GROMACS .gro file of C-alpha atoms in nm:
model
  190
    1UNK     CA    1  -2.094  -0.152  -3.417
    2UNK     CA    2  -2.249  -0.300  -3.094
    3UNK     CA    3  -2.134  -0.113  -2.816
    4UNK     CA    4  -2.313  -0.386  -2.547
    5UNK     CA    5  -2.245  -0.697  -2.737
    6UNK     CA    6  -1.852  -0.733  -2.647
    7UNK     CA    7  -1.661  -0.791  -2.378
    8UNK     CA    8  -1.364  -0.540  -2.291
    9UNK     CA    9  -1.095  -0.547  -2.093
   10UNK     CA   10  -1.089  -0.887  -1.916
   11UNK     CA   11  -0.704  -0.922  -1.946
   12UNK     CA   12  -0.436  -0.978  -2.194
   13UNK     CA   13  -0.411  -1.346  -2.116
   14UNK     CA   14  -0.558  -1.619  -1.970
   15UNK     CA   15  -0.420  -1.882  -1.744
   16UNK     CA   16  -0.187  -2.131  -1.854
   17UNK     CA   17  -0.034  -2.486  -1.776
   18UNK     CA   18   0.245  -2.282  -1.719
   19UNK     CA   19   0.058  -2.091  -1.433
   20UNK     CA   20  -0.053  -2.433  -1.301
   21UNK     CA   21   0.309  -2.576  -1.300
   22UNK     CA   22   0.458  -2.243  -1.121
   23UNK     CA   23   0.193  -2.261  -0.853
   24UNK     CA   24   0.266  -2.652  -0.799
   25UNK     CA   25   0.632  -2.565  -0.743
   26UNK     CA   26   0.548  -2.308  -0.546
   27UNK     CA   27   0.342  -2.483  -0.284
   28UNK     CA   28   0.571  -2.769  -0.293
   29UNK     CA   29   0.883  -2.510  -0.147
   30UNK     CA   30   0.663  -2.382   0.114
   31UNK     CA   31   0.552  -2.436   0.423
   32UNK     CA   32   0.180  -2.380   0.534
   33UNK     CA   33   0.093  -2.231   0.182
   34UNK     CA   34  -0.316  -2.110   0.175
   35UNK     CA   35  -0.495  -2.044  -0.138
   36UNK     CA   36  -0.728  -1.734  -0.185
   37UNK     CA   37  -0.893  -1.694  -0.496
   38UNK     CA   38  -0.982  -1.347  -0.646
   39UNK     CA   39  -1.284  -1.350  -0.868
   40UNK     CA   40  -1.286  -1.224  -1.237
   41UNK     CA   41  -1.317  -0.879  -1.310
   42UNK     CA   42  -1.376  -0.672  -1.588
   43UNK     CA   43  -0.935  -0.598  -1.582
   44UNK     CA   44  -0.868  -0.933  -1.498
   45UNK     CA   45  -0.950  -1.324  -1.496
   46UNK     CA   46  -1.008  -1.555  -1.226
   47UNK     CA   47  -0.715  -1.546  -0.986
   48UNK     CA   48  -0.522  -1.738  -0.709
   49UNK     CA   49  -0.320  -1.610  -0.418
   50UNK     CA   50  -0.095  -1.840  -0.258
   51UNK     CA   51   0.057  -1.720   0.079
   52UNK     CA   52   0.329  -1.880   0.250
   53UNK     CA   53   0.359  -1.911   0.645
   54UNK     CA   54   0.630  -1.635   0.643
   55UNK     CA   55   0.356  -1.422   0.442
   56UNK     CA   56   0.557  -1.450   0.107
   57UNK     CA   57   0.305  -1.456  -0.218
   58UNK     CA   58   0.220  -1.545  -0.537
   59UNK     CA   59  -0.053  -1.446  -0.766
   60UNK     CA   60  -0.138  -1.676  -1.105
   61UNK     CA   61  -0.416  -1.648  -1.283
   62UNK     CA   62  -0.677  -2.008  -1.315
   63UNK     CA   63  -0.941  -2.095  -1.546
   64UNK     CA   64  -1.199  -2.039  -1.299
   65UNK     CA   65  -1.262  -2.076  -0.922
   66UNK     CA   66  -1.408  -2.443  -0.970
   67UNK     CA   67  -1.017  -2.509  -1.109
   68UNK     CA   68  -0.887  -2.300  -0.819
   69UNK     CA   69  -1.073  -2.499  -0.604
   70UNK     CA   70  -0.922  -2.855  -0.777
   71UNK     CA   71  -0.597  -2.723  -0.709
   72UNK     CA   72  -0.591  -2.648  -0.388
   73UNK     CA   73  -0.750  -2.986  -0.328
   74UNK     CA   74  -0.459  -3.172  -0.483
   75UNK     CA   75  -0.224  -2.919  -0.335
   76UNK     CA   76  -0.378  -3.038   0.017
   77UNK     CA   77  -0.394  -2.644   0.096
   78UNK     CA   78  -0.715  -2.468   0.244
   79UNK     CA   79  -0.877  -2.206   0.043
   80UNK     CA   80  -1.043  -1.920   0.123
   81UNK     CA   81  -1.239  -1.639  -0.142
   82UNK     CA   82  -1.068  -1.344  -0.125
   83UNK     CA   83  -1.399  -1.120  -0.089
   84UNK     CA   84  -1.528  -1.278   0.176
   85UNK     CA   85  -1.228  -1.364   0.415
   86UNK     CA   86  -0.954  -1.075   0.324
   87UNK     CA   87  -0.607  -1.211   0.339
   88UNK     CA   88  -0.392  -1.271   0.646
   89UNK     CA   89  -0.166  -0.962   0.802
   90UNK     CA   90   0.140  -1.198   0.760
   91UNK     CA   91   0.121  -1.108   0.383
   92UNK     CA   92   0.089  -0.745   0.473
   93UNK     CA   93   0.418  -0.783   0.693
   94UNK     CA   94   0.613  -1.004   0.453
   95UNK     CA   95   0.574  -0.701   0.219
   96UNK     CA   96   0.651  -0.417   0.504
   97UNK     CA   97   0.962  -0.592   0.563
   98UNK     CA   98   1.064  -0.713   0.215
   99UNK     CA   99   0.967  -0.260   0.183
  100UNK     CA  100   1.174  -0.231   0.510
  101UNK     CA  101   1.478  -0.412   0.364
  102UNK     CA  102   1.457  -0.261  -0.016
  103UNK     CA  103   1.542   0.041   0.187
  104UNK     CA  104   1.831  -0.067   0.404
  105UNK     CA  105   1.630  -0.061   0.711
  106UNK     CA  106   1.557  -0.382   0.915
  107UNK     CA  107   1.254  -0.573   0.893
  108UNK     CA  108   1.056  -0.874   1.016
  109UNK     CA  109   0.756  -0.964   1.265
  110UNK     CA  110   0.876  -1.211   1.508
  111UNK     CA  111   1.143  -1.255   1.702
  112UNK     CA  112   1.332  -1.603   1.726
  113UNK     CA  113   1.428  -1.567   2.103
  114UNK     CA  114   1.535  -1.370   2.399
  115UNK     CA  115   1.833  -1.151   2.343
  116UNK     CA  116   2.018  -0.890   2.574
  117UNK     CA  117   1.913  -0.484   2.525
  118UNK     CA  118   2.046  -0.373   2.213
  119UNK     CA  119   2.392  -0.173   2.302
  120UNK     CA  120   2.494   0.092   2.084
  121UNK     CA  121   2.860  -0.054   2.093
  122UNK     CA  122   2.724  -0.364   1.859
  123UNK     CA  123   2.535  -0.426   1.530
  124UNK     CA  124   2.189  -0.529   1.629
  125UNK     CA  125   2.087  -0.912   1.551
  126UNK     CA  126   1.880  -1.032   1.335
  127UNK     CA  127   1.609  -1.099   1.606
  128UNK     CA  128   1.651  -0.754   1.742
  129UNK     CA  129   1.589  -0.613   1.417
  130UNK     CA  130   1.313  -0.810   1.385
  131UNK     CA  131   1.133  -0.731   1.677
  132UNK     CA  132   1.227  -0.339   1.614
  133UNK     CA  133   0.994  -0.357   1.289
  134UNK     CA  134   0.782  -0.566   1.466
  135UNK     CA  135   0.684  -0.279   1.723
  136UNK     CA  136   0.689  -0.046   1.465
  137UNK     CA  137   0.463  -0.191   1.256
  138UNK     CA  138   0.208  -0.234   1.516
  139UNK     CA  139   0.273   0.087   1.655
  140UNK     CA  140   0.183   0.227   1.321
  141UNK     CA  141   0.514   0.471   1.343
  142UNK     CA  142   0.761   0.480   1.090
  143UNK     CA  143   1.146   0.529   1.174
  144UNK     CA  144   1.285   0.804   1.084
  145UNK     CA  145   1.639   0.783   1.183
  146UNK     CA  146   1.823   0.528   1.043
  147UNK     CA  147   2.014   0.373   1.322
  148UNK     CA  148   1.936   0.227   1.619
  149UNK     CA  149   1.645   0.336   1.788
  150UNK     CA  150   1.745   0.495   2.165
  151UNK     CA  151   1.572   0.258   2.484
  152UNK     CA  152   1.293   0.540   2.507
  153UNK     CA  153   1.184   0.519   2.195
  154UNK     CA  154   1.121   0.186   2.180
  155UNK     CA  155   0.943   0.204   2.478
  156UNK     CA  156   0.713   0.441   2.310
  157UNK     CA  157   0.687   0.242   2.070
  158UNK     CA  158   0.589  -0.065   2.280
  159UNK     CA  159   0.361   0.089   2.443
  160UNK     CA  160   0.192   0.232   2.116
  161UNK     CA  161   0.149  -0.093   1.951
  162UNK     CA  162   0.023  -0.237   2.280
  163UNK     CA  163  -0.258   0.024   2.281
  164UNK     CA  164  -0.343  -0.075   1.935
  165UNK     CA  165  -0.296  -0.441   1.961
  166UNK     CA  166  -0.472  -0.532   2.292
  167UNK     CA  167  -0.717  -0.787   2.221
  168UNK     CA  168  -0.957  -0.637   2.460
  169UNK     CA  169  -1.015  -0.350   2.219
  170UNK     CA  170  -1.209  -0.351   1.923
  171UNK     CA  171  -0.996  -0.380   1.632
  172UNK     CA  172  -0.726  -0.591   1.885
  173UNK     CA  173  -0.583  -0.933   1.775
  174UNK     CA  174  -0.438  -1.178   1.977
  175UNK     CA  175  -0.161  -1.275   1.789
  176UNK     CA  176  -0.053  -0.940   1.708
  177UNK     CA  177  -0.017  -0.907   2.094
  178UNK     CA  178   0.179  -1.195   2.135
  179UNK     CA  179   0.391  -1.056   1.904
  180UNK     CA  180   0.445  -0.697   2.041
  181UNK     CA  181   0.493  -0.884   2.358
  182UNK     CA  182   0.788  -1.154   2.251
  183UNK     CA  183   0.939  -0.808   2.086
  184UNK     CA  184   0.985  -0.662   2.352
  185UNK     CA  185   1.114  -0.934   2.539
  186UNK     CA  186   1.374  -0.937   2.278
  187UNK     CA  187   1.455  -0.623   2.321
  188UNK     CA  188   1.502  -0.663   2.710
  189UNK     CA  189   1.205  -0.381   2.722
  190UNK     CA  190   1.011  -0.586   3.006
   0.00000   0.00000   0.00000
């Protein structure tokens, strides 16, 4: 028995039309879908991530990056390699606040507009919710009580994922700033 001579573990399957189909569909509800493909492994075959502009994903397995690459061009979608580029943080916040409301909590990175301070006499909009996970998330904190947070906190907050985000500091991003910053005009913080 050749212990060299086969190849183990590269998957239970192997992509399908099926695959193909779901990923068409897929792009064609979404807005602003990217492709990243994931090379083969020795636990898995050639794969594609598509990610929404909202961050929401999906993962299919392809034939090889050459028919990632076809698809993507008859998608009309960019695509990046996975190794080389990462993937964007919207996909790490789509699942933070799909996490977030699993839970119960609120979730969500960007606020829609300007809304009055949160009051504890009423239920917090969807906005203000938003932009609550939105400063925690960059603050890197994670709530620990589960109702509204009190002004003070989310000023620490704020001012936390500020720090963090500035894009004068290494490890700072721009957009992330904008973010923290529309937050907290939605929260009536500045």
């Amino acid at each position: 028995m050749a212990l060299f001579g086969r190849r183990r573990g590269t998957g239970d399957r192997r992509a399908t039309r099926d695959d193909l189909a779901t990923m068409r569909d897929w792009v064609a509800s979404r807005r602003g879908v990217e492709a990243y493909v994931e090379p083969r492994t020795t636990v898995s075959e050639t794969t594609v991530v598509l990610v929404a502009s909202d961050g929401e994903s999906l993962r299919r397995r392809v034939a090889s990056p050459k028919a990632a690459a076809d698809f993507a061009r008859k998608a009309a979608i960019p695509i990046y390699d996975a190794n080389r580029t990462g993937y964007p943080q919207r996909m790490r916040d789509y699942a933070v606040r799909q996490k977030a409301r699993q839970s119960g909590t609120s979730a969500g990175t960007g606020p829609a507009g300007r809304a009055s301070r949160p009051s504890a006499g009423r239920p917090l909009s969807s906005a203000e919710r938003d932009a609550i996970v939105t400063l925690q998330v960059s603050a890197g904190v994670e709530s620990t009580a589960p109702g509204r947070p009190d002004e003070q906190t989310l000023r620490q907050w704020w001012k936390q994922a500020r720090v963090r985000s500035h894009p004068d500091r290494r490890g700072g991003d721009r957009t992330e700033w904008d973010q923290v910053e529309s937050a907290a005009e939605t929260l009536g913080l500045t």
